């Protein structure tokens, strides 16, 4: 996850598409060009040698230098090809970001800013293209000039000397010259192919760096397997410290937490206190720098990652929806049924009803078959939140992680979802919630108050309110929304 947070999606897509297109273009024409022109060079070289060995020797004498120039050209073009693709990736990243945030751009009246940003990226891209063309053209011109000077001048002098001595006729020379020109055409095409392959090689290194990249979080070869349907889980952070890549400040410092089956544990505290980071580690989107995260006493790093994720149901504070139907969004990640469908209709409708999403879904023109647009753009913030909750409820997972699950809901919907969360716990599920809403906090079995990446208090809401020096009563409770 950290990799995708540090790299623009537009740039990554550009690298996957443009880099692969360039490699494909070279590979499509390389076999035919290589075989055709290699045969042409060999056949015509033999014919030239048979026509006149001395002239042939002079003609092929500059070949080592010509190969060196072709290699030099290939390296330069390869380096500039990478720069060109990077510049194009930036263009795509700017365009992708502007389109994804079109509403924010319009509301801020920042169209001119985005046009300027895009124009700057395009300008940089065109500058790199100009540099590439200039370098490539210059090297090819020098290559042709030097090749002609090293070959044609000695060849003409030798031919004139041989003609003067009567050892070569003008007709024989023109016949040889015709063979030489055909030979050179094959050699030039091979040199151009070599340049293209050099560029594709430079690009392919970046492409395979991306596709062959090993994620920091992955399953071990001897990982343990779990069955979500038969697991009641207890999760624990034991002496965990964590900081984000490139950051000096600890996001969590020596944190120990335990959540048991049938329990709703609420993480409360100000923004940046570490609530979302705890959920991040519980979902194993990252591994702690110090300490251990345990699932029923087993280190998460020892559990198969796919099995772990199937044991999870997650509601993020920024709901991730796709440009697919309501049904497909709720059923996302569920195993296929015997009929080949992902999730049964009954299961999907039950989850939608529990999350208070059923009413607005059934009011849509196509109901559960209505497409939602990119990132669920056709829905309101609250509707997107309810569908995300419905997706989590449809999974029937033993461990439920929720990050501000009711932040975009009205009071009535919040109360209904809070009841559903309590019902999940009553079924034996372990529920950990990062909460900013009083309704969610009030129903929790236990509150953990985080401050500066550390747990400063723990207890039920009633216990924390009763403590004279309670940080929760003095700071956190007044900041909770009760709407």
GROMACS .gro file of C-alpha atoms in nm:
model
  483
    1UNK     CA    1   0.000   0.000   0.000
    2UNK     CA    2   0.284   0.241   0.081
    3UNK     CA    3   0.417   0.199  -0.274
    4UNK     CA    4   0.085   0.308  -0.426
    5UNK     CA    5   0.054   0.595  -0.182
    6UNK     CA    6   0.395   0.725  -0.291
    7UNK     CA    7   0.337   0.687  -0.667
    8UNK     CA    8   0.074   0.852  -0.882
    9UNK     CA    9  -0.174   0.607  -1.034
   10UNK     CA   10  -0.156   0.800  -1.363
   11UNK     CA   11   0.222   0.760  -1.376
   12UNK     CA   12   0.201   0.388  -1.295
   13UNK     CA   13  -0.060   0.328  -1.564
   14UNK     CA   14   0.152   0.523  -1.812
   15UNK     CA   15   0.456   0.308  -1.733
   16UNK     CA   16   0.257  -0.012  -1.773
   17UNK     CA   17   0.098   0.092  -2.103
   18UNK     CA   18   0.351   0.313  -2.284
   19UNK     CA   19   0.656   0.111  -2.184
   20UNK     CA   20   0.491  -0.215  -2.284
   21UNK     CA   21   0.372  -0.061  -2.615
   22UNK     CA   22   0.729   0.037  -2.703
   23UNK     CA   23   0.858  -0.310  -2.623
   24UNK     CA   24   0.578  -0.467  -2.826
   25UNK     CA   25   0.648  -0.246  -3.129
   26UNK     CA   26   1.014  -0.348  -3.131
   27UNK     CA   27   0.942  -0.717  -3.073
   28UNK     CA   28   0.677  -0.725  -3.347
   29UNK     CA   29   0.919  -0.611  -3.617
   30UNK     CA   30   1.249  -0.738  -3.473
   31UNK     CA   31   1.240  -1.101  -3.599
   32UNK     CA   32   1.148  -1.014  -3.957
   33UNK     CA   33   1.386  -0.717  -3.975
   34UNK     CA   34   1.672  -0.913  -3.820
   35UNK     CA   35   1.639  -1.222  -4.041
   36UNK     CA   36   1.571  -1.030  -4.365
   37UNK     CA   37   1.854  -0.784  -4.331
   38UNK     CA   38   2.102  -1.029  -4.183
   39UNK     CA   39   2.049  -1.257  -4.484
   40UNK     CA   40   2.073  -0.957  -4.715
   41UNK     CA   41   2.406  -0.849  -4.564
   42UNK     CA   42   2.553  -1.200  -4.573
   43UNK     CA   43   2.438  -1.277  -4.929
   44UNK     CA   44   2.546  -0.945  -5.073
   45UNK     CA   45   2.876  -0.955  -4.884
   46UNK     CA   46   2.952  -1.292  -5.045
   47UNK     CA   47   2.854  -1.156  -5.386
   48UNK     CA   48   3.074  -0.848  -5.332
   49UNK     CA   49   3.369  -1.068  -5.234
   50UNK     CA   50   3.321  -1.279  -5.545
   51UNK     CA   51   3.295  -0.967  -5.764
   52UNK     CA   52   3.609  -0.803  -5.626
   53UNK     CA   53   3.788  -0.905  -5.302
   54UNK     CA   54   4.005  -0.590  -5.276
   55UNK     CA   55   3.711  -0.350  -5.300
   56UNK     CA   56   3.517  -0.565  -5.051
   57UNK     CA   57   3.803  -0.549  -4.801
   58UNK     CA   58   3.806  -0.167  -4.819
   59UNK     CA   59   3.425  -0.157  -4.791
   60UNK     CA   60   3.407  -0.362  -4.470
   61UNK     CA   61   3.715  -0.211  -4.304
   62UNK     CA   62   3.511   0.060  -4.112
   63UNK     CA   63   3.261  -0.197  -3.980
   64UNK     CA   64   3.400  -0.205  -3.620
   65UNK     CA   65   3.374   0.172  -3.600
   66UNK     CA   66   3.022   0.162  -3.747
   67UNK     CA   67   2.918  -0.093  -3.484
   68UNK     CA   68   3.063   0.129  -3.209
   69UNK     CA   69   2.865   0.429  -3.336
   70UNK     CA   70   2.545   0.222  -3.354
   71UNK     CA   71   2.599   0.109  -2.995
   72UNK     CA   72   2.665   0.465  -2.881
   73UNK     CA   73   2.350   0.587  -3.057
   74UNK     CA   74   2.147   0.308  -2.896
   75UNK     CA   75   2.263   0.402  -2.546
   76UNK     CA   76   2.183   0.771  -2.595
   77UNK     CA   77   1.842   0.700  -2.748
   78UNK     CA   78   1.767   0.451  -2.468
   79UNK     CA   79   1.850   0.708  -2.199
   80UNK     CA   80   1.640   0.977  -2.365
   81UNK     CA   81   1.362   0.725  -2.426
   82UNK     CA   82   1.334   0.670  -2.050
   83UNK     CA   83   1.328   1.047  -1.994
   84UNK     CA   84   1.058   1.079  -2.259
   85UNK     CA   85   0.843   0.813  -2.096
   86UNK     CA   86   0.887   0.975  -1.755
   87UNK     CA   87   0.773   1.308  -1.898
   88UNK     CA   88   0.471   1.140  -2.060
   89UNK     CA   89   0.391   0.966  -1.729
   90UNK     CA   90   0.383   1.308  -1.562
   91UNK     CA   91   0.144   1.435  -1.832
   92UNK     CA   92  -0.089   1.141  -1.770
   93UNK     CA   93  -0.062   1.181  -1.392
   94UNK     CA   94  -0.163   1.549  -1.409
   95UNK     CA   95  -0.455   1.474  -1.641
   96UNK     CA   96  -0.571   1.176  -1.431
   97UNK     CA   97  -0.559   1.376  -1.109
   98UNK     CA   98  -0.749   1.670  -1.258
   99UNK     CA   99  -1.022   1.446  -1.401
  100UNK     CA  100  -1.057   1.248  -1.078
  101UNK     CA  101  -1.103   1.575  -0.886
  102UNK     CA  102  -1.306   1.760  -1.148
  103UNK     CA  103  -1.568   1.868  -0.894
  104UNK     CA  104  -1.308   2.012  -0.656
  105UNK     CA  105  -1.138   2.192  -0.947
  106UNK     CA  106  -1.464   2.355  -1.054
  107UNK     CA  107  -1.569   2.452  -0.701
  108UNK     CA  108  -1.229   2.613  -0.640
  109UNK     CA  109  -1.241   2.790  -0.975
  110UNK     CA  110  -0.898   2.641  -1.042
  111UNK     CA  111  -0.944   2.544  -1.407
  112UNK     CA  112  -0.668   2.785  -1.510
  113UNK     CA  113  -0.433   2.631  -1.253
  114UNK     CA  114  -0.490   2.281  -1.390
  115UNK     CA  115  -0.453   2.402  -1.749
  116UNK     CA  116  -0.122   2.565  -1.654
  117UNK     CA  117  -0.005   2.249  -1.476
  118UNK     CA  118  -0.098   2.036  -1.776
  119UNK     CA  119   0.065   2.280  -2.018
  120UNK     CA  120   0.385   2.272  -1.814
  121UNK     CA  121   0.388   1.891  -1.821
  122UNK     CA  122   0.320   1.889  -2.198
  123UNK     CA  123   0.596   2.148  -2.250
  124UNK     CA  124   0.843   1.933  -2.059
  125UNK     CA  125   0.740   1.631  -2.265
  126UNK     CA  126   0.789   1.817  -2.593
  127UNK     CA  127   1.128   1.946  -2.477
  128UNK     CA  128   1.243   1.590  -2.411
  129UNK     CA  129   1.117   1.481  -2.754
  130UNK     CA  130   1.314   1.765  -2.916
  131UNK     CA  131   1.628   1.667  -2.725
  132UNK     CA  132   1.580   1.303  -2.824
  133UNK     CA  133   1.535   1.388  -3.193
  134UNK     CA  134   1.832   1.623  -3.191
  135UNK     CA  135   2.065   1.371  -3.027
  136UNK     CA  136   1.947   1.080  -3.242
  137UNK     CA  137   1.962   1.279  -3.567
  138UNK     CA  138   2.304   1.422  -3.484
  139UNK     CA  139   2.452   1.082  -3.406
  140UNK     CA  140   2.305   0.926  -3.719
  141UNK     CA  141   2.435   1.214  -3.934
  142UNK     CA  142   2.784   1.179  -3.786
  143UNK     CA  143   2.763   0.803  -3.831
  144UNK     CA  144   2.668   0.837  -4.198
  145UNK     CA  145   2.928   1.106  -4.261
  146UNK     CA  146   3.212   0.915  -4.099
  147UNK     CA  147   3.104   0.589  -4.260
  148UNK     CA  148   3.097   0.750  -4.605
  149UNK     CA  149   3.429   0.924  -4.547
  150UNK     CA  150   3.596   0.605  -4.423
  151UNK     CA  151   3.447   0.387  -4.696
  152UNK     CA  152   3.363   0.586  -5.009
  153UNK     CA  153   3.681   0.794  -5.032
  154UNK     CA  154   3.922   0.498  -5.004
  155UNK     CA  155   3.689   0.293  -5.226
  156UNK     CA  156   3.683   0.555  -5.502
  157UNK     CA  157   4.061   0.603  -5.486
  158UNK     CA  158   4.120   0.227  -5.507
  159UNK     CA  159   3.867   0.190  -5.789
  160UNK     CA  160   4.029   0.475  -5.991
  161UNK     CA  161   4.372   0.320  -5.941
  162UNK     CA  162   4.250  -0.023  -6.050
  163UNK     CA  163   4.068   0.122  -6.354
  164UNK     CA  164   4.379   0.315  -6.450
  165UNK     CA  165   4.582  -0.006  -6.436
  166UNK     CA  166   4.322  -0.191  -6.638
  167UNK     CA  167   4.241  -0.435  -6.358
  168UNK     CA  168   3.882  -0.309  -6.321
  169UNK     CA  169   3.632  -0.185  -6.578
  170UNK     CA  170   3.382   0.093  -6.519
  171UNK     CA  171   3.096  -0.156  -6.572
  172UNK     CA  172   3.241  -0.393  -6.313
  173UNK     CA  173   3.271  -0.105  -6.067
  174UNK     CA  174   2.908   0.000  -6.114
  175UNK     CA  175   2.798  -0.360  -6.066
  176UNK     CA  176   2.999  -0.376  -5.745
  177UNK     CA  177   2.860  -0.038  -5.637
  178UNK     CA  178   2.503  -0.167  -5.678
  179UNK     CA  179   2.581  -0.467  -5.458
  180UNK     CA  180   2.743  -0.238  -5.199
  181UNK     CA  181   2.443  -0.004  -5.178
  182UNK     CA  182   2.207  -0.298  -5.117
  183UNK     CA  183   2.445  -0.433  -4.853
  184UNK     CA  184   2.458  -0.088  -4.683
  185UNK     CA  185   2.078  -0.062  -4.678
  186UNK     CA  186   2.061  -0.390  -4.488
  187UNK     CA  187   2.332  -0.273  -4.250
  188UNK     CA  188   2.150   0.059  -4.184
  189UNK     CA  189   1.827  -0.122  -4.106
  190UNK     CA  190   2.011  -0.351  -3.867
  191UNK     CA  191   2.166  -0.045  -3.699
  192UNK     CA  192   1.819   0.115  -3.663
  193UNK     CA  193   1.686  -0.209  -3.520
  194UNK     CA  194   1.973  -0.214  -3.272
  195UNK     CA  195   1.887   0.144  -3.169
  196UNK     CA  196   1.523   0.048  -3.121
  197UNK     CA  197   1.619  -0.260  -2.920
  198UNK     CA  198   1.849  -0.047  -2.701
  199UNK     CA  199   1.562   0.189  -2.629
  200UNK     CA  200   1.324  -0.098  -2.559
  201UNK     CA  201   1.585  -0.255  -2.330
  202UNK     CA  202   1.618   0.066  -2.127
  203UNK     CA  203   1.239   0.096  -2.105
  204UNK     CA  204   1.193  -0.272  -2.023
  205UNK     CA  205   1.420  -0.243  -1.720
  206UNK     CA  206   1.178   0.013  -1.568
  207UNK     CA  207   0.879  -0.194  -1.674
  208UNK     CA  208   1.010  -0.512  -1.513
  209UNK     CA  209   1.120  -0.319  -1.205
  210UNK     CA  210   0.752  -0.241  -1.163
  211UNK     CA  211   0.603  -0.580  -1.256
  212UNK     CA  212   0.867  -0.787  -1.074
  213UNK     CA  213   0.867  -0.571  -0.763
  214UNK     CA  214   0.827  -0.777  -0.449
  215UNK     CA  215   0.577  -0.620  -0.206
  216UNK     CA  216   0.706  -0.541   0.141
  217UNK     CA  217   0.406  -0.720   0.288
  218UNK     CA  218   0.376  -1.075   0.153
  219UNK     CA  219   0.313  -1.433   0.262
  220UNK     CA  220   0.597  -1.654   0.375
  221UNK     CA  221   0.662  -1.976   0.187
  222UNK     CA  222   0.554  -2.180   0.492
  223UNK     CA  223   0.263  -1.954   0.590
  224UNK     CA  224  -0.022  -2.098   0.799
  225UNK     CA  225  -0.370  -2.122   0.647
  226UNK     CA  226  -0.702  -2.014   0.798
  227UNK     CA  227  -1.065  -2.080   0.720
  228UNK     CA  228  -1.274  -1.768   0.773
  229UNK     CA  229  -1.597  -1.963   0.820
  230UNK     CA  230  -1.462  -2.160   1.115
  231UNK     CA  231  -1.258  -1.896   1.297
  232UNK     CA  232  -1.342  -1.685   1.602
  233UNK     CA  233  -1.047  -1.453   1.634
  234UNK     CA  234  -0.878  -1.249   1.898
  235UNK     CA  235  -0.645  -0.974   1.777
  236UNK     CA  236  -0.362  -0.821   1.967
  237UNK     CA  237  -0.092  -0.557   1.923
  238UNK     CA  238   0.194  -0.639   2.157
  239UNK     CA  239   0.451  -0.365   2.216
  240UNK     CA  240   0.402  -0.230   1.863
  241UNK     CA  241   0.588   0.072   1.728
  242UNK     CA  242   0.552   0.193   1.371
  243UNK     CA  243   0.650   0.488   1.157
  244UNK     CA  244   0.568   0.557   0.796
  245UNK     CA  245   0.843   0.534   0.530
  246UNK     CA  246   1.047   0.853   0.516
  247UNK     CA  247   0.909   0.980   0.848
  248UNK     CA  248   1.116   1.039   1.161
  249UNK     CA  249   0.819   1.064   1.398
  250UNK     CA  250   0.666   0.745   1.534
  251UNK     CA  251   0.300   0.701   1.432
  252UNK     CA  252   0.266   0.443   1.710
  253UNK     CA  253   0.500   0.392   2.005
  254UNK     CA  254   0.495   0.081   2.225
  255UNK     CA  255   0.122   0.019   2.178
  256UNK     CA  256  -0.044  -0.290   2.325
  257UNK     CA  257  -0.408  -0.365   2.242
  258UNK     CA  258  -0.628  -0.673   2.270
  259UNK     CA  259  -0.975  -0.723   2.119
  260UNK     CA  260  -1.169  -1.041   2.189
  261UNK     CA  261  -1.451  -1.221   2.002
  262UNK     CA  262  -1.789  -1.064   2.071
  263UNK     CA  263  -1.633  -0.731   2.171
  264UNK     CA  264  -1.656  -0.386   2.013
  265UNK     CA  265  -1.337  -0.190   2.080
  266UNK     CA  266  -1.345   0.179   1.988
  267UNK     CA  267  -1.027   0.374   1.918
  268UNK     CA  268  -1.074   0.742   2.002
  269UNK     CA  269  -0.852   1.044   1.999
  270UNK     CA  270  -0.770   1.351   1.796
  271UNK     CA  271  -0.674   1.338   1.427
  272UNK     CA  272  -0.323   1.197   1.385
  273UNK     CA  273  -0.333   1.015   1.718
  274UNK     CA  274  -0.276   0.678   1.547
  275UNK     CA  275  -0.625   0.526   1.518
  276UNK     CA  276  -0.608   0.455   1.144
  277UNK     CA  277  -0.253   0.326   1.181
  278UNK     CA  278  -0.372   0.063   1.431
  279UNK     CA  279  -0.631  -0.057   1.177
  280UNK     CA  280  -0.367  -0.052   0.905
  281UNK     CA  281  -0.149  -0.290   1.104
  282UNK     CA  282  -0.441  -0.515   1.201
  283UNK     CA  283  -0.527  -0.552   0.830
  284UNK     CA  284  -0.157  -0.610   0.760
  285UNK     CA  285  -0.133  -0.332   0.507
  286UNK     CA  286   0.201  -0.272   0.677
  287UNK     CA  287   0.420  -0.457   0.926
  288UNK     CA  288   0.532  -0.299   1.255
  289UNK     CA  289   0.889  -0.178   1.297
  290UNK     CA  290   0.890  -0.314   1.651
  291UNK     CA  291   0.662  -0.553   1.837
  292UNK     CA  292   0.412  -0.807   1.705
  293UNK     CA  293   0.056  -0.812   1.571
  294UNK     CA  294  -0.121  -1.137   1.661
  295UNK     CA  295  -0.434  -1.312   1.537
  296UNK     CA  296  -0.548  -1.569   1.792
  297UNK     CA  297  -0.193  -1.586   1.924
  298UNK     CA  298  -0.027  -1.624   1.581
  299UNK     CA  299   0.196  -1.354   1.433
  300UNK     CA  300   0.023  -1.205   1.126
  301UNK     CA  301   0.349  -1.246   0.933
  302UNK     CA  302   0.317  -1.624   0.975
  303UNK     CA  303  -0.037  -1.638   0.832
  304UNK     CA  304  -0.112  -1.668   0.461
  305UNK     CA  305  -0.198  -1.317   0.346
  306UNK     CA  306  -0.490  -1.428   0.128
  307UNK     CA  307  -0.644  -1.622   0.415
  308UNK     CA  308  -0.594  -1.329   0.650
  309UNK     CA  309  -0.769  -1.088   0.416
  310UNK     CA  310  -1.061  -1.330   0.377
  311UNK     CA  311  -1.101  -1.316   0.755
  312UNK     CA  312  -1.136  -0.937   0.739
  313UNK     CA  313  -1.422  -0.701   0.668
  314UNK     CA  314  -1.304  -0.341   0.637
  315UNK     CA  315  -1.487  -0.010   0.614
  316UNK     CA  316  -1.250   0.274   0.532
  317UNK     CA  317  -1.317   0.642   0.598
  318UNK     CA  318  -1.286   0.700   0.222
  319UNK     CA  319  -1.517   0.436   0.069
  320UNK     CA  320  -1.370   0.261  -0.237
  321UNK     CA  321  -1.644   0.199  -0.493
  322UNK     CA  322  -1.611   0.092  -0.855
  323UNK     CA  323  -1.789   0.184  -1.178
  324UNK     CA  324  -1.993  -0.133  -1.156
  325UNK     CA  325  -2.341  -0.224  -1.039
  326UNK     CA  326  -2.460  -0.186  -0.681
  327UNK     CA  327  -2.475  -0.564  -0.658
  328UNK     CA  328  -2.115  -0.604  -0.777
  329UNK     CA  329  -1.992  -0.339  -0.536
  330UNK     CA  330  -2.157  -0.499  -0.233
  331UNK     CA  331  -2.042  -0.846  -0.340
  332UNK     CA  332  -1.687  -0.732  -0.416
  333UNK     CA  333  -1.438  -0.986  -0.280
  334UNK     CA  334  -1.696  -1.254  -0.201
  335UNK     CA  335  -1.640  -1.610  -0.326
  336UNK     CA  336  -1.838  -1.728  -0.627
  337UNK     CA  337  -2.158  -1.929  -0.574
  338UNK     CA  338  -2.222  -2.265  -0.741
  339UNK     CA  339  -2.397  -2.075  -1.023
  340UNK     CA  340  -2.080  -1.876  -1.087
  341UNK     CA  341  -2.212  -1.556  -0.930
  342UNK     CA  342  -2.026  -1.358  -0.665
  343UNK     CA  343  -2.247  -1.359  -0.355
  344UNK     CA  344  -2.612  -1.463  -0.339
  345UNK     CA  345  -2.893  -1.209  -0.383
  346UNK     CA  346  -3.026  -1.288  -0.037
  347UNK     CA  347  -2.688  -1.220   0.122
  348UNK     CA  348  -2.646  -0.892  -0.067
  349UNK     CA  349  -2.996  -0.766   0.014
  350UNK     CA  350  -2.958  -0.860   0.381
  351UNK     CA  351  -2.633  -0.661   0.401
  352UNK     CA  352  -2.790  -0.363   0.224
  353UNK     CA  353  -3.081  -0.366   0.467
  354UNK     CA  354  -2.854  -0.391   0.772
  355UNK     CA  355  -2.650  -0.091   0.655
  356UNK     CA  356  -2.963   0.113   0.578
  357UNK     CA  357  -2.870   0.117   0.208
  358UNK     CA  358  -3.167  -0.087   0.081
  359UNK     CA  359  -3.412   0.206   0.062
  360UNK     CA  360  -3.203   0.429  -0.165
  361UNK     CA  361  -3.073   0.132  -0.371
  362UNK     CA  362  -3.424   0.010  -0.449
  363UNK     CA  363  -3.518   0.366  -0.547
  364UNK     CA  364  -3.251   0.374  -0.818
  365UNK     CA  365  -3.378   0.326  -1.177
  366UNK     CA  366  -3.212  -0.016  -1.213
  367UNK     CA  367  -3.203  -0.103  -0.843
  368UNK     CA  368  -2.920  -0.340  -0.758
  369UNK     CA  369  -2.814  -0.343  -1.125
  370UNK     CA  370  -2.755   0.035  -1.136
  371UNK     CA  371  -2.400   0.135  -1.228
  372UNK     CA  372  -2.244   0.380  -0.983
  373UNK     CA  373  -1.996   0.573  -1.198
  374UNK     CA  374  -1.626   0.615  -1.127
  375UNK     CA  375  -1.559   0.592  -0.752
  376UNK     CA  376  -1.935   0.587  -0.696
  377UNK     CA  377  -1.969   0.942  -0.831
  378UNK     CA  378  -2.346   0.908  -0.884
  379UNK     CA  379  -2.406   0.865  -0.511
  380UNK     CA  380  -2.389   1.105  -0.219
  381UNK     CA  381  -2.120   1.072   0.047
  382UNK     CA  382  -2.359   0.906   0.289
  383UNK     CA  383  -2.483   0.661   0.027
  384UNK     CA  384  -2.127   0.561  -0.061
  385UNK     CA  385  -2.056   0.507   0.309
  386UNK     CA  386  -2.361   0.283   0.349
  387UNK     CA  387  -2.262   0.068   0.051
  388UNK     CA  388  -1.913   0.029   0.196
  389UNK     CA  389  -2.068  -0.085   0.524
  390UNK     CA  390  -2.298  -0.321   0.332
  391UNK     CA  391  -1.995  -0.475   0.160
  392UNK     CA  392  -1.828  -0.534   0.497
  393UNK     CA  393  -2.143  -0.688   0.643
  394UNK     CA  394  -2.189  -0.916   0.342
  395UNK     CA  395  -1.848  -1.075   0.402
  396UNK     CA  396  -1.952  -1.237   0.733
  397UNK     CA  397  -1.589  -1.214   0.841
  398UNK     CA  398  -1.480  -1.287   1.200
  399UNK     CA  399  -1.275  -0.966   1.225
  400UNK     CA  400  -1.437  -0.633   1.138
  401UNK     CA  401  -1.227  -0.316   1.110
  402UNK     CA  402  -1.403   0.017   1.070
  403UNK     CA  403  -1.241   0.356   1.021
  404UNK     CA  404  -1.495   0.631   1.091
  405UNK     CA  405  -1.780   0.411   0.958
  406UNK     CA  406  -2.061   0.659   1.031
  407UNK     CA  407  -1.880   0.984   0.949
  408UNK     CA  408  -2.105   1.064   0.650
  409UNK     CA  409  -2.436   0.939   0.799
  410UNK     CA  410  -2.724   1.124   0.958
  411UNK     CA  411  -2.826   1.055   1.317
  412UNK     CA  412  -3.095   0.801   1.233
  413UNK     CA  413  -2.871   0.604   0.995
  414UNK     CA  414  -2.583   0.622   1.242
  415UNK     CA  415  -2.798   0.470   1.511
  416UNK     CA  416  -2.906   0.189   1.278
  417UNK     CA  417  -2.548   0.114   1.172
  418UNK     CA  418  -2.432   0.127   1.535
  419UNK     CA  419  -2.696  -0.134   1.614
  420UNK     CA  420  -2.566  -0.347   1.325
  421UNK     CA  421  -2.212  -0.319   1.460
  422UNK     CA  422  -2.332  -0.437   1.801
  423UNK     CA  423  -2.518  -0.722   1.630
  424UNK     CA  424  -2.197  -0.828   1.454
  425UNK     CA  425  -2.021  -0.847   1.789
  426UNK     CA  426  -2.312  -1.039   1.940
  427UNK     CA  427  -2.258  -1.304   1.670
  428UNK     CA  428  -1.906  -1.361   1.802
  429UNK     CA  429  -1.718  -1.129   1.569
  430UNK     CA  430  -1.433  -0.910   1.684
  431UNK     CA  431  -1.500  -0.545   1.598
  432UNK     CA  432  -1.241  -0.267   1.614
  433UNK     CA  433  -1.367   0.083   1.529
  434UNK     CA  434  -1.189   0.414   1.491
  435UNK     CA  435  -1.464   0.654   1.591
  436UNK     CA  436  -1.541   1.025   1.595
  437UNK     CA  437  -1.915   0.991   1.654
  438UNK     CA  438  -2.065   0.969   2.002
  439UNK     CA  439  -2.329   0.718   1.894
  440UNK     CA  440  -2.062   0.468   1.789
  441UNK     CA  441  -1.848   0.530   2.098
  442UNK     CA  442  -2.141   0.494   2.337
  443UNK     CA  443  -2.215   0.140   2.216
  444UNK     CA  444  -1.854   0.019   2.239
  445UNK     CA  445  -1.762  -0.236   2.504
  446UNK     CA  446  -1.426  -0.072   2.560
  447UNK     CA  447  -1.259   0.255   2.461
  448UNK     CA  448  -0.888   0.303   2.392
  449UNK     CA  449  -0.779   0.665   2.401
  450UNK     CA  450  -0.480   0.738   2.177
  451UNK     CA  451  -0.266   1.047   2.197
  452UNK     CA  452   0.058   1.104   2.008
  453UNK     CA  453   0.073   0.742   1.896
  454UNK     CA  454   0.036   0.601   2.249
  455UNK     CA  455  -0.255   0.465   2.452
  456UNK     CA  456  -0.313   0.701   2.741
  457UNK     CA  457  -0.639   0.554   2.875
  458UNK     CA  458  -0.852   0.243   2.851
  459UNK     CA  459  -1.193   0.146   2.985
  460UNK     CA  460  -1.564   0.171   2.923
  461UNK     CA  461  -1.711   0.511   2.846
  462UNK     CA  462  -1.876   0.517   3.186
  463UNK     CA  463  -1.548   0.438   3.362
  464UNK     CA  464  -1.355   0.703   3.171
  465UNK     CA  465  -1.616   0.971   3.239
  466UNK     CA  466  -1.602   0.886   3.609
  467UNK     CA  467  -1.225   0.937   3.641
  468UNK     CA  468  -1.133   1.281   3.779
  469UNK     CA  469  -0.825   1.330   3.562
  470UNK     CA  470  -0.961   1.155   3.257
  471UNK     CA  471  -0.815   1.274   2.925
  472UNK     CA  472  -1.118   1.124   2.757
  473UNK     CA  473  -1.363   1.333   2.960
  474UNK     CA  474  -1.156   1.652   2.929
  475UNK     CA  475  -1.052   1.637   2.563
  476UNK     CA  476  -1.203   1.355   2.360
  477UNK     CA  477  -1.570   1.343   2.463
  478UNK     CA  478  -1.627   1.717   2.397
  479UNK     CA  479  -1.481   1.676   2.046
  480UNK     CA  480  -1.707   1.386   1.947
  481UNK     CA  481  -1.989   1.462   1.708
  482UNK     CA  482  -2.337   1.371   1.830
  483UNK     CA  483  -2.527   1.467   1.512
   0.00000   0.00000   0.00000
